[in-house]
mmCIF file of C-alpha atoms in Angstrom:
data_model
loop_
_atom_site.group_PDB
_atom_site.id
_atom_site.type_symbol
_atom_site.label_atom_id
_atom_site.label_comp_id
_atom_site.label_asym_id
_atom_site.label_seq_id
_atom_site.Cartn_x
_atom_site.Cartn_y
_atom_site.Cartn_z
ATOM 1 C CA UNK E 1 30.651 -65.702 -2.081
ATOM 2 C CA UNK E 2 28.575 -63.894 0.367
ATOM 3 C CA UNK E 3 24.855 -63.028 -0.464
ATOM 4 C CA UNK E 4 24.448 -59.553 -1.447
ATOM 5 C CA UNK E 5 20.494 -59.581 -1.432
ATOM 6 C CA UNK E 6 20.394 -58.479 -5.031
ATOM 7 C CA UNK E 7 17.451 -59.457 -7.361
ATOM 8 C CA UNK E 8 18.586 -62.009 -10.082
ATOM 9 C CA UNK E 9 16.593 -63.132 -13.183
ATOM 10 C CA UNK E 10 14.431 -66.113 -12.194
ATOM 11 C CA UNK E 11 16.087 -68.598 -14.125
ATOM 12 C CA UNK E 12 19.318 -67.872 -12.275
ATOM 13 C CA UNK E 13 18.171 -67.962 -8.720
ATOM 14 C CA UNK E 14 17.738 -71.751 -8.292
ATOM 15 C CA UNK E 15 21.621 -72.142 -9.065
ATOM 16 C CA UNK E 16 22.990 -69.130 -7.056
ATOM 17 C CA UNK E 17 23.194 -71.312 -3.798
ATOM 18 C CA UNK E 18 25.486 -73.605 -5.651
ATOM 19 C CA UNK E 19 27.634 -71.182 -7.570
ATOM 20 C CA UNK E 20 31.121 -71.999 -7.508
ATOM 21 C CA UNK E 21 32.461 -69.881 -10.483
ATOM 22 C CA UNK E 22 31.208 -66.966 -12.523
ATOM 23 C CA UNK E 23 28.525 -67.063 -14.730
ATOM 24 C CA UNK E 24 28.719 -66.396 -18.570
ATOM 25 C CA UNK E 25 27.486 -62.999 -19.500
ATOM 26 C CA UNK E 26 26.381 -62.213 -22.954
ATOM 27 C CA UNK E 27 24.937 -59.395 -25.083
ATOM 28 C CA UNK E 28 21.472 -61.067 -25.545
ATOM 29 C CA UNK E 29 19.061 -62.128 -22.861
ATOM 30 C CA UNK E 30 17.015 -64.549 -25.378
ATOM 31 C CA UNK E 31 19.297 -67.518 -25.306
ATOM 32 C CA UNK E 32 18.885 -68.748 -21.799
ATOM 33 C CA UNK E 33 21.377 -71.613 -22.521
ATOM 34 C CA UNK E 34 24.136 -68.974 -22.590
ATOM 35 C CA UNK E 35 23.327 -68.011 -18.898
ATOM 36 C CA UNK E 36 23.741 -71.526 -17.683
ATOM 37 C CA UNK E 37 25.749 -71.430 -14.301
ATOM 38 C CA UNK E 38 28.412 -73.911 -13.492
ATOM 39 C CA UNK E 39 26.689 -76.627 -11.255
ATOM 40 C CA UNK E 40 29.480 -78.140 -9.447
ATOM 41 C CA UNK E 41 30.294 -80.935 -11.796
ATOM 42 C CA UNK E 42 33.914 -81.009 -12.674
ATOM 43 C CA UNK E 43 33.556 -83.009 -15.608
ATOM 44 C CA UNK E 44 33.833 -81.446 -19.012
ATOM 45 C CA UNK E 45 32.221 -82.419 -22.258
ATOM 46 C CA UNK E 46 35.337 -84.253 -23.453
ATOM 47 C CA UNK E 47 35.543 -86.576 -20.299
ATOM 48 C CA UNK E 48 38.346 -84.322 -18.683
ATOM 49 C CA UNK E 49 38.299 -82.944 -15.173
ATOM 50 C CA UNK E 50 39.551 -79.544 -15.598
ATOM 51 C CA UNK E 51 39.151 -77.374 -12.454
ATOM 52 C CA UNK E 52 36.143 -74.920 -12.997
ATOM 53 C CA UNK E 53 38.197 -72.159 -11.170
ATOM 54 C CA UNK E 54 40.901 -72.503 -14.100
ATOM 55 C CA UNK E 55 38.376 -72.003 -17.059
ATOM 56 C CA UNK E 56 38.662 -69.101 -19.036
ATOM 57 C CA UNK E 57 35.885 -66.550 -19.645
ATOM 58 C CA UNK E 58 35.414 -64.464 -22.703
ATOM 59 C CA UNK E 59 35.825 -61.220 -20.873
ATOM 60 C CA UNK E 60 38.686 -62.437 -18.495
ATOM 61 C CA UNK E 61 41.388 -59.577 -18.138
ATOM 62 C CA UNK E 62 45.023 -59.932 -16.901
ATOM 63 C CA UNK E 63 45.125 -59.947 -12.990
ATOM 64 C CA UNK E 64 47.272 -56.747 -13.094
ATOM 65 C CA UNK E 65 44.607 -54.847 -14.781
ATOM 66 C CA UNK E 66 43.894 -51.509 -13.540
ATOM 67 C CA UNK E 67 40.257 -50.106 -13.973
ATOM 68 C CA UNK E 68 38.524 -47.038 -14.340
ATOM 69 C CA UNK E 69 34.795 -47.326 -13.624
ATOM 70 C CA UNK E 70 32.214 -44.893 -15.173
ATOM 71 C CA UNK E 71 28.966 -45.073 -13.186
ATOM 72 C CA UNK E 72 25.516 -43.470 -13.467
ATOM 73 C CA UNK E 73 23.831 -44.105 -10.315
ATOM 74 C CA UNK E 74 20.688 -43.383 -8.183
ATOM 75 C CA UNK E 75 18.931 -42.293 -11.162
ATOM 76 C CA UNK E 76 17.095 -44.023 -14.037
ATOM 77 C CA UNK E 77 19.288 -46.314 -16.267
ATOM 78 C CA UNK E 78 21.730 -47.057 -13.777
ATOM 79 C CA UNK E 79 24.885 -48.024 -15.884
ATOM 80 C CA UNK E 80 28.456 -49.136 -15.677
ATOM 81 C CA UNK E 81 31.376 -48.757 -17.964
ATOM 82 C CA UNK E 82 34.778 -50.364 -17.082
ATOM 83 C CA UNK E 83 37.978 -49.246 -19.002
ATOM 84 C CA UNK E 84 41.538 -50.081 -18.674
ATOM 85 C CA UNK E 85 43.583 -47.335 -16.931
ATOM 86 C CA UNK E 86 46.617 -47.903 -19.262
ATOM 87 C CA UNK E 87 44.874 -48.305 -22.629
ATOM 88 C CA UNK E 88 41.563 -46.680 -22.353
ATOM 89 C CA UNK E 89 40.041 -49.604 -23.710
ATOM 90 C CA UNK E 90 36.465 -50.592 -22.877
ATOM 91 C CA UNK E 91 36.473 -54.075 -21.124
ATOM 92 C CA UNK E 92 32.971 -54.164 -20.041
ATOM 93 C CA UNK E 93 29.763 -52.138 -20.171
ATOM 94 C CA UNK E 94 26.218 -53.098 -18.828
ATOM 95 C CA UNK E 95 22.996 -51.301 -17.895
ATOM 96 C CA UNK E 96 21.206 -52.454 -14.731
ATOM 97 C CA UNK E 97 17.954 -53.264 -16.798
ATOM 98 C CA UNK E 98 20.220 -56.335 -18.420
ATOM 99 C CA UNK E 99 20.567 -57.859 -14.864
ATOM 100 C CA UNK E 100 17.105 -57.232 -13.356
ATOM 101 C CA UNK E 101 15.027 -57.330 -16.370
ATOM 102 C CA UNK E 102 13.246 -54.090 -15.474
ATOM 103 C CA UNK E 103 13.219 -51.493 -17.976
ATOM 104 C CA UNK E 104 15.271 -48.384 -17.373
ATOM 105 C CA UNK E 105 16.194 -49.743 -13.876
ATOM 106 C CA UNK E 106 17.871 -47.331 -11.487
ATOM 107 C CA UNK E 107 19.207 -47.130 -7.981
ATOM 108 C CA UNK E 108 22.546 -48.424 -6.743
ATOM 109 C CA UNK E 109 25.324 -50.045 -8.800
ATOM 110 C CA UNK E 110 26.258 -52.852 -6.362
ATOM 111 C CA UNK E 111 24.941 -55.685 -8.559
ATOM 112 C CA UNK E 112 26.681 -53.915 -11.697
ATOM 113 C CA UNK E 113 29.897 -53.699 -10.031
ATOM 114 C CA UNK E 114 29.853 -57.046 -8.780
ATOM 115 C CA UNK E 115 28.881 -58.461 -12.151
ATOM 116 C CA UNK E 116 31.592 -56.666 -13.853
ATOM 117 C CA UNK E 117 34.334 -57.908 -11.697
ATOM 118 C CA UNK E 118 33.019 -61.401 -11.808
ATOM 119 C CA UNK E 119 33.197 -61.272 -15.668
ATOM 120 C CA UNK E 120 36.515 -59.742 -15.762
ATOM 121 C CA UNK E 121 37.979 -62.222 -13.326
ATOM 122 C CA UNK E 122 39.137 -59.080 -11.061
ATOM 123 C CA UNK E 123 38.876 -57.950 -7.688
ATOM 124 C CA UNK E 124 37.595 -54.639 -6.186
ATOM 125 C CA UNK E 125 41.377 -53.787 -5.348
ATOM 126 C CA UNK E 126 41.727 -53.520 -9.092
ATOM 127 C CA UNK E 127 39.550 -50.534 -9.414
ATOM 128 C CA UNK E 128 41.965 -47.364 -9.762
ATOM 129 C CA UNK E 129 39.633 -44.485 -10.280
ATOM 130 C CA UNK E 130 35.748 -44.041 -10.285
ATOM 131 C CA UNK E 131 33.928 -41.214 -12.303
ATOM 132 C CA UNK E 132 30.171 -41.065 -11.535
ATOM 133 C CA UNK E 133 27.145 -38.824 -12.115
ATOM 134 C CA UNK E 134 23.792 -38.455 -10.906
ATOM 135 C CA UNK E 135 21.615 -35.590 -12.383
ATOM 136 C CA UNK E 136 19.328 -35.195 -9.146
ATOM 137 C CA UNK E 137 22.096 -34.277 -6.748
ATOM 138 C CA UNK E 138 25.395 -34.790 -5.811
ATOM 139 C CA UNK E 139 26.814 -38.113 -4.873
ATOM 140 C CA UNK E 140 29.807 -37.969 -2.561
ATOM 141 C CA UNK E 141 29.047 -35.075 -0.155
ATOM 142 C CA UNK E 142 25.444 -35.431 -0.100
ATOM 143 C CA UNK E 143 24.816 -39.172 -0.133
ATOM 144 C CA UNK E 144 27.600 -41.428 0.211
ATOM 145 C CA UNK E 145 29.646 -39.548 3.005
ATOM 146 C CA UNK E 146 26.185 -39.755 5.020
ATOM 147 C CA UNK E 147 25.294 -43.141 5.990
ATOM 148 C CA UNK E 148 21.959 -42.114 7.752
ATOM 149 C CA UNK E 149 20.862 -40.165 4.426
ATOM 150 C CA UNK E 150 21.801 -43.467 2.503
ATOM 151 C CA UNK E 151 19.389 -45.538 4.717
ATOM 152 C CA UNK E 152 16.788 -42.938 4.606
ATOM 153 C CA UNK E 153 16.714 -43.195 0.636
ATOM 154 C CA UNK E 154 16.922 -46.812 0.779
ATOM 155 C CA UNK E 155 14.103 -47.028 3.222
ATOM 156 C CA UNK E 156 11.759 -44.475 1.263
ATOM 157 C CA UNK E 157 12.518 -45.844 -2.043
ATOM 158 C CA UNK E 158 13.311 -42.453 -3.551
ATOM 159 C CA UNK E 159 15.743 -42.018 -6.504
ATOM 160 C CA UNK E 160 14.932 -45.335 -7.608
ATOM 161 C CA UNK E 161 15.969 -46.918 -4.181
ATOM 162 C CA UNK E 162 13.707 -49.895 -4.300
ATOM 163 C CA UNK E 163 16.284 -52.513 -3.425
ATOM 164 C CA UNK E 164 18.889 -53.590 -0.811
ATOM 165 C CA UNK E 165 22.546 -52.636 -1.651
ATOM 166 C CA UNK E 166 22.927 -48.735 -0.825
ATOM 167 C CA UNK E 167 25.309 -49.315 1.840
ATOM 168 C CA UNK E 168 27.060 -52.361 -0.005
ATOM 169 C CA UNK E 169 30.866 -52.081 -0.433
ATOM 170 C CA UNK E 170 30.355 -52.875 -4.182
ATOM 171 C CA UNK E 171 28.126 -49.878 -4.360
ATOM 172 C CA UNK E 172 30.082 -47.360 -2.312
ATOM 173 C CA UNK E 173 33.436 -48.440 -3.297
ATOM 174 C CA UNK E 174 34.950 -46.878 -0.157
ATOM 175 C CA UNK E 175 38.482 -48.256 -0.514
ATOM 176 C CA UNK E 176 38.931 -46.342 -3.845
ATOM 177 C CA UNK E 177 40.523 -43.092 -2.945
ATOM 178 C CA UNK E 178 40.474 -41.724 -6.342
ATOM 179 C CA UNK E 179 36.814 -40.504 -7.110
ATOM 180 C CA UNK E 180 35.303 -37.827 -9.027
ATOM 181 C CA UNK E 181 31.897 -36.250 -10.284
ATOM 182 C CA UNK E 182 31.004 -34.831 -13.643
ATOM 183 C CA UNK E 183 28.302 -32.496 -14.183
ATOM 184 C CA UNK E 184 25.363 -34.057 -16.288
ATOM 185 C CA UNK E 185 25.850 -32.656 -19.678
ATOM 186 C CA UNK E 186 29.504 -32.859 -19.816
ATOM 187 C CA UNK E 187 29.307 -36.486 -18.959
ATOM 188 C CA UNK E 188 27.021 -36.863 -22.144
ATOM 189 C CA UNK E 189 29.503 -35.053 -23.830
ATOM 190 C CA UNK E 190 32.610 -37.008 -23.019
ATOM 191 C CA UNK E 191 30.523 -40.269 -23.606
ATOM 192 C CA UNK E 192 29.712 -39.158 -27.097
ATOM 193 C CA UNK E 193 33.162 -37.956 -27.951
ATOM 194 C CA UNK E 194 35.254 -40.843 -26.798
ATOM 195 C CA UNK E 195 33.072 -43.255 -28.784
ATOM 196 C CA UNK E 196 32.626 -41.180 -31.926
ATOM 197 C CA UNK E 197 34.417 -42.133 -35.211
ATOM 198 C CA UNK E 198 35.470 -38.467 -35.899
ATOM 199 C CA UNK E 199 38.630 -36.678 -34.778
ATOM 200 C CA UNK E 200 36.632 -33.461 -34.090
ATOM 201 C CA UNK E 201 33.277 -32.139 -34.227
ATOM 202 C CA UNK E 202 30.185 -30.735 -32.760
ATOM 203 C CA UNK E 203 28.163 -32.293 -29.715
ATOM 204 C CA UNK E 204 24.590 -31.216 -28.969
ATOM 205 C CA UNK E 205 22.989 -32.442 -25.482
ATOM 206 C CA UNK E 206 19.352 -31.876 -25.424
ATOM 207 C CA UNK E 207 18.718 -33.448 -22.030
ATOM 208 C CA UNK E 208 16.218 -30.896 -20.176
ATOM 209 C CA UNK E 209 17.094 -31.927 -16.833
ATOM 210 C CA UNK E 210 20.856 -31.801 -16.404
ATOM 211 C CA UNK E 211 23.022 -30.370 -13.625
ATOM 212 C CA UNK E 212 21.734 -27.380 -11.307
ATOM 213 C CA UNK E 213 23.468 -24.406 -11.785
ATOM 214 C CA UNK E 214 24.227 -23.525 -8.196
ATOM 215 C CA UNK E 215 25.825 -27.168 -7.924
ATOM 216 C CA UNK E 216 28.467 -26.346 -10.499
ATOM 217 C CA UNK E 217 28.992 -22.870 -9.255
ATOM 218 C CA UNK E 218 29.523 -23.808 -5.829
ATOM 219 C CA UNK E 219 32.000 -26.559 -6.753
ATOM 220 C CA UNK E 220 33.951 -24.206 -9.011
ATOM 221 C CA UNK E 221 34.110 -21.452 -6.530
ATOM 222 C CA UNK E 222 35.114 -23.848 -3.644
ATOM 223 C CA UNK E 223 37.742 -25.561 -5.818
ATOM 224 C CA UNK E 224 36.082 -28.980 -5.008
ATOM 225 C CA UNK E 225 38.708 -31.450 -6.247
ATOM 226 C CA UNK E 226 35.871 -34.224 -6.111
ATOM 227 C CA UNK E 227 33.824 -32.587 -8.882
ATOM 228 C CA UNK E 228 34.444 -31.249 -12.386
ATOM 229 C CA UNK E 229 31.623 -29.351 -14.014
ATOM 230 C CA UNK E 230 31.214 -27.015 -17.311
ATOM 231 C CA UNK E 231 31.732 -23.865 -15.245
ATOM 232 C CA UNK E 232 35.349 -25.353 -14.639
ATOM 233 C CA UNK E 233 35.856 -25.334 -18.551
ATOM 234 C CA UNK E 234 34.181 -22.034 -19.011
ATOM 235 C CA UNK E 235 36.826 -20.114 -17.319
ATOM 236 C CA UNK E 236 38.462 -17.694 -19.830
ATOM 237 C CA UNK E 237 36.386 -18.843 -22.520
ATOM 238 C CA UNK E 238 33.477 -17.336 -24.624
ATOM 239 C CA UNK E 239 30.262 -19.285 -23.695
ATOM 240 C CA UNK E 240 27.008 -18.138 -24.686
ATOM 241 C CA UNK E 241 24.613 -18.530 -21.629
ATOM 242 C CA UNK E 242 20.780 -18.316 -21.928
ATOM 243 C CA UNK E 243 19.312 -16.455 -20.076
ATOM 244 C CA UNK E 244 22.544 -14.482 -20.046
ATOM 245 C CA UNK E 245 22.004 -13.374 -16.292
ATOM 246 C CA UNK E 246 21.728 -17.024 -15.355
ATOM 247 C CA UNK E 247 24.058 -16.392 -12.182
ATOM 248 C CA UNK E 248 21.695 -13.943 -10.576
ATOM 249 C CA UNK E 249 18.573 -15.663 -11.672
ATOM 250 C CA UNK E 250 20.019 -19.005 -10.063
ATOM 251 C CA UNK E 251 21.125 -17.219 -6.888
ATOM 252 C CA UNK E 252 17.580 -15.918 -6.276
ATOM 253 C CA UNK E 253 15.510 -18.878 -7.333
ATOM 254 C CA UNK E 254 13.786 -20.718 -4.811
ATOM 255 C CA UNK E 255 15.171 -24.239 -5.916
ATOM 256 C CA UNK E 256 17.600 -23.738 -8.893
ATOM 257 C CA UNK E 257 18.105 -23.775 -12.476
ATOM 258 C CA UNK E 258 18.971 -26.778 -14.407
ATOM 259 C CA UNK E 259 20.899 -27.477 -17.856
ATOM 260 C CA UNK E 260 18.293 -27.663 -20.437
ATOM 261 C CA UNK E 261 20.617 -27.796 -23.930
ATOM 262 C CA UNK E 262 24.125 -27.660 -24.145
ATOM 263 C CA UNK E 263 26.622 -27.420 -27.299
ATOM 264 C CA UNK E 264 30.305 -28.670 -27.196
ATOM 265 C CA UNK E 265 33.091 -28.724 -29.586
ATOM 266 C CA UNK E 266 35.612 -31.755 -29.224
ATOM 267 C CA UNK E 267 38.890 -32.707 -30.765
ATOM 268 C CA UNK E 268 40.925 -35.823 -29.985
ATOM 269 C CA UNK E 269 44.047 -37.712 -30.784
ATOM 270 C CA UNK E 270 45.458 -41.003 -29.624
ATOM 271 C CA UNK E 271 46.153 -39.738 -26.055
ATOM 272 C CA UNK E 272 43.908 -36.505 -25.898
ATOM 273 C CA UNK E 273 40.410 -35.484 -25.764
ATOM 274 C CA UNK E 274 39.363 -31.827 -25.457
ATOM 275 C CA UNK E 275 35.791 -30.797 -24.786
ATOM 276 C CA UNK E 276 34.839 -27.193 -25.007
ATOM 277 C CA UNK E 277 31.336 -25.730 -24.131
ATOM 278 C CA UNK E 278 30.009 -22.917 -26.521
ATOM 279 C CA UNK E 279 26.462 -22.740 -25.641
ATOM 280 C CA UNK E 280 24.532 -23.523 -22.575
ATOM 281 C CA UNK E 281 20.598 -23.065 -21.854
ATOM 282 C CA UNK E 282 19.220 -23.178 -18.539
ATOM 283 C CA UNK E 283 15.597 -23.681 -17.255
ATOM 284 C CA UNK E 284 14.200 -23.031 -13.692
ATOM 285 C CA UNK E 285 13.276 -25.980 -11.655
ATOM 286 C CA UNK E 286 9.930 -26.024 -9.920
ATOM 287 C CA UNK E 287 10.038 -28.765 -7.537
ATOM 288 C CA UNK E 288 12.741 -30.026 -5.045
ATOM 289 C CA UNK E 289 14.600 -33.120 -6.494
ATOM 290 C CA UNK E 290 15.270 -34.824 -3.490
ATOM 291 C CA UNK E 291 11.640 -35.523 -2.358
ATOM 292 C CA UNK E 292 10.808 -38.119 -5.022
ATOM 293 C CA UNK E 293 12.202 -38.847 -8.511
ATOM 294 C CA UNK E 294 10.756 -36.074 -10.266
ATOM 295 C CA UNK E 295 10.524 -35.870 -14.193
ATOM 296 C CA UNK E 296 10.489 -33.559 -17.181
ATOM 297 C CA UNK E 297 6.756 -32.715 -16.305
ATOM 298 C CA UNK E 298 8.274 -30.493 -13.509
ATOM 299 C CA UNK E 299 10.556 -28.602 -15.862
ATOM 300 C CA UNK E 300 9.924 -26.335 -18.470
ATOM 301 C CA UNK E 301 11.821 -27.909 -21.250
#
């Protein structure tokens, strides 16, 4: 396999150069024996010489599996979740900090995507759809369609870009045509509802640094097919906005107004998941998000 320039835990680096098969990934980082990488010896414990390429791995999926990837990227807690397109079953989920051993690690998703495919025994061609989010700014039109901007972020180390891999194919996934972004609080809501043990209920998202109003408004008005936000769902519905004149305030704001708290109702069956916003409070943003990885100290929440 080609070198990606990604950073791996120290106990893995000595074996990477002679790796001939996938490493075994487990849910705990503390038992280092579970991370042992195949060292090229075809002999097994029972004396047989089974080809390592034919060994099965706990997470291996059928070769015809089609994947939907959910990605949180270019922000804190970069994370990946892979589900089967046909069944909706979650096949793999991992936070980047589990690979780099850096708490709340952010930035690009190249190492996560590669690890996911390795563990499932699948190729990048198996990815059918990508759903992504970054609460600082749009991903597809603002970042990944602009190579110069990608290199600029990588060079300056902003938005957690403190590593190589931003222009890596495993991060960009340029071969996947079906991509869409979700607004930030809506991404929280879908994540909570899909894993909830209840068939219906109320979701309260209290994340004081969500999506900007103008981003959602621009996408809704322009009928942007690469973006889906709360304002797409609000059409024809009674939703309480705070402040109630958020449209004019966001239009006149120097920077923008961001989601602070949102409330949704949800209902689901075996085949459907319906989410409806009922309340949204916004707060004014005081600094530009693209200059550095700003935090809650820059908000009113």
